[in-house]
PDB file of C-alpha atoms in Angstrom:
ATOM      1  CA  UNK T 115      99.940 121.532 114.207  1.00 49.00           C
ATOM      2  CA  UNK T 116      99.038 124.304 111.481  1.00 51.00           C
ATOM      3  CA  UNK T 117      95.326 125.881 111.561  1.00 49.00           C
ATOM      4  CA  UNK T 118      93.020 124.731 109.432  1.00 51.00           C
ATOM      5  CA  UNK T 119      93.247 127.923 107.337  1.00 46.00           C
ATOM      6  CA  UNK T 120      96.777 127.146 106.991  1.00 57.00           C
ATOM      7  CA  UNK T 121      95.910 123.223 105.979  1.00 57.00           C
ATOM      8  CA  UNK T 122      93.967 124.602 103.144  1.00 55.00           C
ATOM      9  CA  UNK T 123      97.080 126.439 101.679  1.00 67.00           C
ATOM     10  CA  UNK T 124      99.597 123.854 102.063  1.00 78.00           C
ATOM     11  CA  UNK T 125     100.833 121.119  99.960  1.00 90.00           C
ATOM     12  CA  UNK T 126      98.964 118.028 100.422  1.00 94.00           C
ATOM     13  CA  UNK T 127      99.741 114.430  99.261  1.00 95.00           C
ATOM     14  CA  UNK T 128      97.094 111.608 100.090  1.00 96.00           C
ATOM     15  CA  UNK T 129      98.353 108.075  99.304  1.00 96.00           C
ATOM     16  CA  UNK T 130      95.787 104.854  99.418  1.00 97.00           C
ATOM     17  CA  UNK T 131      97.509 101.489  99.373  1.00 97.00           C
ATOM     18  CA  UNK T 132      95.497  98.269  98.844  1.00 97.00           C
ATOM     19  CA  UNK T 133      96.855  94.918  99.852  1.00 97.00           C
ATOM     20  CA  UNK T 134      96.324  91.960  98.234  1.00 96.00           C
ATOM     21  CA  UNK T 135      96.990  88.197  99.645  1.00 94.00           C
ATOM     22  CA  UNK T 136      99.790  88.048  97.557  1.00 94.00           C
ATOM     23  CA  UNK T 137     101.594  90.280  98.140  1.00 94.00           C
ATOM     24  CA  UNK T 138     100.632  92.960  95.496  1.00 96.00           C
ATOM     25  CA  UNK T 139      98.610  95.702  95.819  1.00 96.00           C
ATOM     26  CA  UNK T 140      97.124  99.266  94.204  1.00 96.00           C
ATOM     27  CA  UNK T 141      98.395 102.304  94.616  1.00 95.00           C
ATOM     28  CA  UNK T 142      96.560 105.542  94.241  1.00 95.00           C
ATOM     29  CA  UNK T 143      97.445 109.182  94.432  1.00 95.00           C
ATOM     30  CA  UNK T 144      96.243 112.553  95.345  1.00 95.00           C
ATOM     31  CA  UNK T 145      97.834 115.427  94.871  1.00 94.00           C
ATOM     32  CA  UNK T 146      96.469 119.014  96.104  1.00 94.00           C
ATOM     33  CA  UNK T 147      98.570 122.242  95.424  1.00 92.00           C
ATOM     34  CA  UNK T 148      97.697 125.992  94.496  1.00 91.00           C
ATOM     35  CA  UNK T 149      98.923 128.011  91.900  1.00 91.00           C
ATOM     36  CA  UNK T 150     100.991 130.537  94.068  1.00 87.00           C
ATOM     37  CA  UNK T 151     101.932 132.637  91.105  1.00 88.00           C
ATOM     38  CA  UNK T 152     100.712 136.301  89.965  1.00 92.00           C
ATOM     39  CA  UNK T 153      99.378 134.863  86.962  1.00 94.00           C
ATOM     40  CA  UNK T 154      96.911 131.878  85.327  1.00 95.00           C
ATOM     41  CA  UNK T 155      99.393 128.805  84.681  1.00 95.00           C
ATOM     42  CA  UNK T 156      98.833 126.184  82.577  1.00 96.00           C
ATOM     43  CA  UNK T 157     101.067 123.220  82.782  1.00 95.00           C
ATOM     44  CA  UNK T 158     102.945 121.940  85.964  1.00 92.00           C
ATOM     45  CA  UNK T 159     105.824 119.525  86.515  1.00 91.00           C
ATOM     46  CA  UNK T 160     107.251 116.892  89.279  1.00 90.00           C
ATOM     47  CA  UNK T 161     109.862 114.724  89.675  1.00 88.00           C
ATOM     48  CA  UNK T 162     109.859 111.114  89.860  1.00 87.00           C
ATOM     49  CA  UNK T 163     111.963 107.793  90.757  1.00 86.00           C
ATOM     50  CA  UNK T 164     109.674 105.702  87.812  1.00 87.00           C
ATOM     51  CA  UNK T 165     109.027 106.325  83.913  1.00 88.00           C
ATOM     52  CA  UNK T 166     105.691 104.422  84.817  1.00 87.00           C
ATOM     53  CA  UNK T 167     102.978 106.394  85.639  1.00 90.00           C
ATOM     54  CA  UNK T 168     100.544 106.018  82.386  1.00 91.00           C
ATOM     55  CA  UNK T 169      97.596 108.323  83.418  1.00 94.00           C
ATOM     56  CA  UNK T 170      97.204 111.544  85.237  1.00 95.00           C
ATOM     57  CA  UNK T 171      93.304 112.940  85.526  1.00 96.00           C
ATOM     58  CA  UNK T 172      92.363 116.122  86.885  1.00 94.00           C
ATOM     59  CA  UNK T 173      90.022 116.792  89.581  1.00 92.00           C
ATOM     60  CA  UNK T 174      86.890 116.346  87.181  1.00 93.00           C
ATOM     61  CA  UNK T 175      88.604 112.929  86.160  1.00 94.00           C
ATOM     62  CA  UNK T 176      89.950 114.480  83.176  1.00 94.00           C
ATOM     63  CA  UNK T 177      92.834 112.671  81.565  1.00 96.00           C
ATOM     64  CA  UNK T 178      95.418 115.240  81.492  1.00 96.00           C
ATOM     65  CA  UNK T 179      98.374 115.267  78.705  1.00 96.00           C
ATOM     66  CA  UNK T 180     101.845 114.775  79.786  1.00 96.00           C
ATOM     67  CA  UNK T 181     105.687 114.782  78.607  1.00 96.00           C
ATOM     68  CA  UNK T 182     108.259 112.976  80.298  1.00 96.00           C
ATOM     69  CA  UNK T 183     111.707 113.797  79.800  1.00 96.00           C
ATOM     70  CA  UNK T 184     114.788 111.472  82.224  1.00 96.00           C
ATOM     71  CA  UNK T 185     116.944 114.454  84.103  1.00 93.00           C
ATOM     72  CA  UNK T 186     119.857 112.093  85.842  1.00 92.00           C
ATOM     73  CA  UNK T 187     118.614 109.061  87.865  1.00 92.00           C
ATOM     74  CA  UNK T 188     115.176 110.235  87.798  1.00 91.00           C
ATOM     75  CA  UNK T 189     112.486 111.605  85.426  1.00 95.00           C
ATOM     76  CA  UNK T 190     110.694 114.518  84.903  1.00 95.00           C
ATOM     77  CA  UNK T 191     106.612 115.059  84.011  1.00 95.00           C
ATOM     78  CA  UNK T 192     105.275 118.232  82.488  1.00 96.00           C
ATOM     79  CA  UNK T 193     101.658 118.228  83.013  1.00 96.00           C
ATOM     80  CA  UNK T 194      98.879 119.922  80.956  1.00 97.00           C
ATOM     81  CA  UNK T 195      95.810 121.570  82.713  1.00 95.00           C
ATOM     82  CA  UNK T 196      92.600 121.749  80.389  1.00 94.00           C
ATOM     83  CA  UNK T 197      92.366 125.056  81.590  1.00 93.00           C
ATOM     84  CA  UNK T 198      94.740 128.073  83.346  1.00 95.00           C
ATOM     85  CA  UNK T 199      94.569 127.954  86.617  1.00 94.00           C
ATOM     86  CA  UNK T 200      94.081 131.045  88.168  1.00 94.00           C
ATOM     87  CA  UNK T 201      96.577 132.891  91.186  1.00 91.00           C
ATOM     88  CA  UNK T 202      95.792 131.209  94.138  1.00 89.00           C
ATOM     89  CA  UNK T 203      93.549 128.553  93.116  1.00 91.00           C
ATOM     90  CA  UNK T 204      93.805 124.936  93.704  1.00 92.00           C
ATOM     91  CA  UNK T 205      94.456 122.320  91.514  1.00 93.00           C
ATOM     92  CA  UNK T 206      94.359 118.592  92.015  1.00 94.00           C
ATOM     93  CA  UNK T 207      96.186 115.518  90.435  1.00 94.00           C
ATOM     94  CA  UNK T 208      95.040 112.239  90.530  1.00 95.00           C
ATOM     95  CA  UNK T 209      97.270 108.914  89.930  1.00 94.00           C
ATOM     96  CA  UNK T 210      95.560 105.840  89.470  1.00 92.00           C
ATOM     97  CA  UNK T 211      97.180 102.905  90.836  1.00 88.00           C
ATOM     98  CA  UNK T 212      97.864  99.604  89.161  1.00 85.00           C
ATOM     99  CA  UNK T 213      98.486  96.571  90.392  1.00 88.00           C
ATOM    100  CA  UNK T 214     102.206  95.697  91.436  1.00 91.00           C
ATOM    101  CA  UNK T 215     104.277  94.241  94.580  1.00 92.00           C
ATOM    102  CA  UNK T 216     103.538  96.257  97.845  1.00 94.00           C
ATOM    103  CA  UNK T 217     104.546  94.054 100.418  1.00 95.00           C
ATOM    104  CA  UNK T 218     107.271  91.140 101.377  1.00 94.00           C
ATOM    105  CA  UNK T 219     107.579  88.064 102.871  1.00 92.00           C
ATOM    106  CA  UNK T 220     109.124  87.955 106.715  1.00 90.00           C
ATOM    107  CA  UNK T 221     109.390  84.756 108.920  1.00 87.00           C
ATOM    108  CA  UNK T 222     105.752  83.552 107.768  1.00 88.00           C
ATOM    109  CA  UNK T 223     104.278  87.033 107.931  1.00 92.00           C
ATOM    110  CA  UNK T 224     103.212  89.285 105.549  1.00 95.00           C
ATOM    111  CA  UNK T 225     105.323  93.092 105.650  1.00 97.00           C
ATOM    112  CA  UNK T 226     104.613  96.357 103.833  1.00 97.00           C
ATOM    113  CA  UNK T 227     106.859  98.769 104.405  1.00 97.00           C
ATOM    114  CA  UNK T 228     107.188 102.424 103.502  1.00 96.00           C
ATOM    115  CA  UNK T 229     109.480 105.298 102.811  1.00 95.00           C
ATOM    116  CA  UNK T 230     108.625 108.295 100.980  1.00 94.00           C
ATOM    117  CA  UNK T 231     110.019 111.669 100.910  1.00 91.00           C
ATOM    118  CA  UNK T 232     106.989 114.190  99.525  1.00 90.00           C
ATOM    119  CA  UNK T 233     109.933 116.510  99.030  1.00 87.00           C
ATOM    120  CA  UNK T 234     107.952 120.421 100.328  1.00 89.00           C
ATOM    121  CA  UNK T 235     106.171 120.654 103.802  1.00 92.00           C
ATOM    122  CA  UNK T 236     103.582 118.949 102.922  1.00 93.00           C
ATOM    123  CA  UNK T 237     100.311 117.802 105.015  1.00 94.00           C
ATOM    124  CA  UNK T 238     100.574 113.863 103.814  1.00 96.00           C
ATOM    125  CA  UNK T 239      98.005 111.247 104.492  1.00 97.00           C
ATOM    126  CA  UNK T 240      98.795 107.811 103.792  1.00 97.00           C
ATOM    127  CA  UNK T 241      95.890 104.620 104.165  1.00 97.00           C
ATOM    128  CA  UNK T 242      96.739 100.939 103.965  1.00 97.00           C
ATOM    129  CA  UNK T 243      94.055  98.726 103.574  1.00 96.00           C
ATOM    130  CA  UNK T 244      95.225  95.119 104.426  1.00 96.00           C
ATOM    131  CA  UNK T 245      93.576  92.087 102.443  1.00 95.00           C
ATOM    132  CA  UNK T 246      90.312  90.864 103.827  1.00 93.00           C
ATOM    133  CA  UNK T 247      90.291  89.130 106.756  1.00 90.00           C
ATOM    134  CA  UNK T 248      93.748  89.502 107.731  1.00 91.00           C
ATOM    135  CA  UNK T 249      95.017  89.484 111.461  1.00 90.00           C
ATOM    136  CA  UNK T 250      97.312  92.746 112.394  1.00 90.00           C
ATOM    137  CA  UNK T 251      99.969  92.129 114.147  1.00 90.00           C
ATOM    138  CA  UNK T 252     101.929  95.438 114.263  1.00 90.00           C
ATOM    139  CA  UNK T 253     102.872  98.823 113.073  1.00 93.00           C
ATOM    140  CA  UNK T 254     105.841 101.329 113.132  1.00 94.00           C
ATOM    141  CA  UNK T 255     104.848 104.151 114.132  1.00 94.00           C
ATOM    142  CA  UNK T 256     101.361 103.435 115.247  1.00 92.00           C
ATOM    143  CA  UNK T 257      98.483 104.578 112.893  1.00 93.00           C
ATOM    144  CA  UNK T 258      96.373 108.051 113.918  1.00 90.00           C
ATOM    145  CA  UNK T 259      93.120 106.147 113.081  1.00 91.00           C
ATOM    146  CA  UNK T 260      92.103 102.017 112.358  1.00 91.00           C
ATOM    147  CA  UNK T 261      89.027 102.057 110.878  1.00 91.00           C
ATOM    148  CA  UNK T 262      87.345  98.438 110.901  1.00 89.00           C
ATOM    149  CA  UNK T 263      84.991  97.610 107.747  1.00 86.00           C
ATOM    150  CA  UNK T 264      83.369  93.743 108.337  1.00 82.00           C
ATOM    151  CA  UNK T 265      86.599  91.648 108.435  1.00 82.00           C
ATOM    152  CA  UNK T 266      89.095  94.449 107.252  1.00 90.00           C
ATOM    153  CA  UNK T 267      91.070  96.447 108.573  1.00 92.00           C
ATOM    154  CA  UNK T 268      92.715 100.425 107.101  1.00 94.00           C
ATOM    155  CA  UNK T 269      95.178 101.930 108.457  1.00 95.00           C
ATOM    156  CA  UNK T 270      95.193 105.944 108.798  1.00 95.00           C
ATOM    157  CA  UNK T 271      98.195 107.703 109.087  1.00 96.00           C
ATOM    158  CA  UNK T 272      98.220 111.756 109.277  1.00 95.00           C
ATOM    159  CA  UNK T 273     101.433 113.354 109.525  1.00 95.00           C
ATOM    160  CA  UNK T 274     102.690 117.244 109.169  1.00 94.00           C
ATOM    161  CA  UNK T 275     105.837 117.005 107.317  1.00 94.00           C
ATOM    162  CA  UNK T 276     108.322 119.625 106.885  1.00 94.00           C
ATOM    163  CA  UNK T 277     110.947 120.472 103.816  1.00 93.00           C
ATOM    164  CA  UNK T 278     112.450 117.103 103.058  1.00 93.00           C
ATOM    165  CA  UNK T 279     111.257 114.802 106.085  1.00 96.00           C
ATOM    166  CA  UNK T 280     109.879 111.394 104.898  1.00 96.00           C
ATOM    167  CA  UNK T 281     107.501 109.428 105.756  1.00 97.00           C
ATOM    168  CA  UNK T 282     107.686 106.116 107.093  1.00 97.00           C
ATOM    169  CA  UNK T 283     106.264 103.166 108.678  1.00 97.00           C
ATOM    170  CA  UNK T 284     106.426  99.153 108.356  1.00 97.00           C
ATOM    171  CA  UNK T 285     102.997  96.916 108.664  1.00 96.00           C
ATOM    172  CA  UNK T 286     103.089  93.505 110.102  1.00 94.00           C
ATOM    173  CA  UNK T 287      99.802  91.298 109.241  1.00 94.00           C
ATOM    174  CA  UNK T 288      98.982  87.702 108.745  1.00 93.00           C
ATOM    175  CA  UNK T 289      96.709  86.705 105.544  1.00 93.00           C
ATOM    176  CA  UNK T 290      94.425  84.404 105.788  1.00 90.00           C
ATOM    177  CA  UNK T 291      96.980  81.911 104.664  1.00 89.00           C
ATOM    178  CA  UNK T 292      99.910  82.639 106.969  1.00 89.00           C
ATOM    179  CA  UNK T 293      97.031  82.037 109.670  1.00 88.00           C
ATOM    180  CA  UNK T 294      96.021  78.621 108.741  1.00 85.00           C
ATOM    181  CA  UNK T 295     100.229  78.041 109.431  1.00 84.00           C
ATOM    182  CA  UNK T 296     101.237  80.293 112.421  1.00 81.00           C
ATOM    183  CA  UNK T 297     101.067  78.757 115.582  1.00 76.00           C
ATOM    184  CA  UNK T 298      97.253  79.368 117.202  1.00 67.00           C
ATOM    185  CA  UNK T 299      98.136  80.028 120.391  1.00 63.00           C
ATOM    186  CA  UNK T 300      99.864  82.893 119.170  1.00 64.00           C
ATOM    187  CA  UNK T 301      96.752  84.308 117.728  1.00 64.00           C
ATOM    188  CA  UNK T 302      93.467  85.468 119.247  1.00 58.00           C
ATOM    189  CA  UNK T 303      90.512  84.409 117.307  1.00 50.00           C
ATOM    190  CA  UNK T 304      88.055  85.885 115.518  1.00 45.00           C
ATOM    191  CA  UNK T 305      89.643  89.034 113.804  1.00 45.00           C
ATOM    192  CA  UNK T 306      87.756  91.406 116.336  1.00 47.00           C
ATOM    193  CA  UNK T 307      89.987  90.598 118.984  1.00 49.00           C
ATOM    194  CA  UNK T 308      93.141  91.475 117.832  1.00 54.00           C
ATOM    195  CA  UNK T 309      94.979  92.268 121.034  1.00 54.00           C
ATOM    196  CA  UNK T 310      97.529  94.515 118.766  1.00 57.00           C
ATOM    197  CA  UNK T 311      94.454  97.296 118.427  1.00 62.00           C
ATOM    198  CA  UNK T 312      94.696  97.951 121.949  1.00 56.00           C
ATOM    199  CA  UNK T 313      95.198 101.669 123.080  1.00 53.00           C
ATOM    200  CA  UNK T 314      94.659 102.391 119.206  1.00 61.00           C
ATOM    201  CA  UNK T 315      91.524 104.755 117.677  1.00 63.00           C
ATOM    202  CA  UNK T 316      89.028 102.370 116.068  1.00 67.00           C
ATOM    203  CA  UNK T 317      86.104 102.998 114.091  1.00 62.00           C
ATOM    204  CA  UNK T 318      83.413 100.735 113.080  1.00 60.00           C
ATOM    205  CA  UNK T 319      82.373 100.999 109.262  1.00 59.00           C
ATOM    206  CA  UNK T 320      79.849  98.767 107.191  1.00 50.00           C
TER     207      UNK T 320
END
């Protein structure tokens, strides 16, 4: 893994995902680079799969203006800073999330799966907080960190990724709902003894 110094210069994407019983959820994103240019820029610009994205803030929560123009199959935002960034400095980008469909329907369980390619190496941290009081049943790959807030569980993935690698993993829970109809004996009650956090970090919050 890269030193900490190194960390700190690197691209970094953090991702929090928020699951609703339903199905949908929230989606919110941070984005960290640095300006690694001779000179104060002023504007930046991405690529993305979606038209969608209404509001970008700044690290101060400043709502930041943007143009977005379609290049082929995907489209393109030009961001504005409220002021230069200097050579070397960091700047952050914040996506709020809105509410939309996160996760799908599987044999009576509840599935959110993932796939996302941050496109540079990029140090990408991804946390998927499944709806209150859900039972976990599984995860692919296995989560760095659970961390365990009253009856809720978040997921904390941590992953290194290099020039073009994705990331990827699939959730497997049961909703409060899809409890009352799976088969009992095929569940440990209450939620703390979810035999599927075995051998996994957990931390107690709350």
């Amino acid at each position: 893994p890269p030193s900490e110094a190194t960390k700190a210069e690197m691209y970094q994407q953090t991702h929090e995902i928020t699951l609703f019983d339903d199905g949908t959820g929230i989606h919110t994103v941070v984005v960290k680079e640095r300006n690694p240019s001779q000179s104060p820029i002023s504007r930046h610009s991405f690529i993305n799969d979606t038209d969608d994205i209404e509001t970008i803030l700044d690290g101060d929560n400043n709502v930041l203006k943007k143009e977005v123009v379609r290049e082929g199959n995907h489209f393109r935002y030009t961001v504005y800073f409220k002021n230069p960034v200097p050579p070397g400095a960091a700047y952050i980008q914040k996506l709020p999330g809105k509410p939309g469909p996160m996760a799908s329907r599987d044999g009576g369980k509840s599935v959110y799966n993932r796939f996302h390619i941050p496109g540079p190496e990029t140090m990408y941290s991804e946390t998927i907080t499944l709806p209150a009081g859900s039972y976990f049943m599984t995860a692919d790959p296995l989560p760095e960190t659970v961390v365990k807030t009253n009856n809720q569980l978040t997921l904390v993935y941590q992953r290194h990724l290099q020039p073009n690698e994705p990331f990827k993993c699939r959730v497997e829970y049961l909703t409060k709902e899809d409890q009352e109809k799976w088969p009992r004996e095929k569940i440990d009650y209450p939620f703390e003894k979810d035999d599927a956090l075995d051998g996994m970090s957990v931390r107690g919050e709350g």
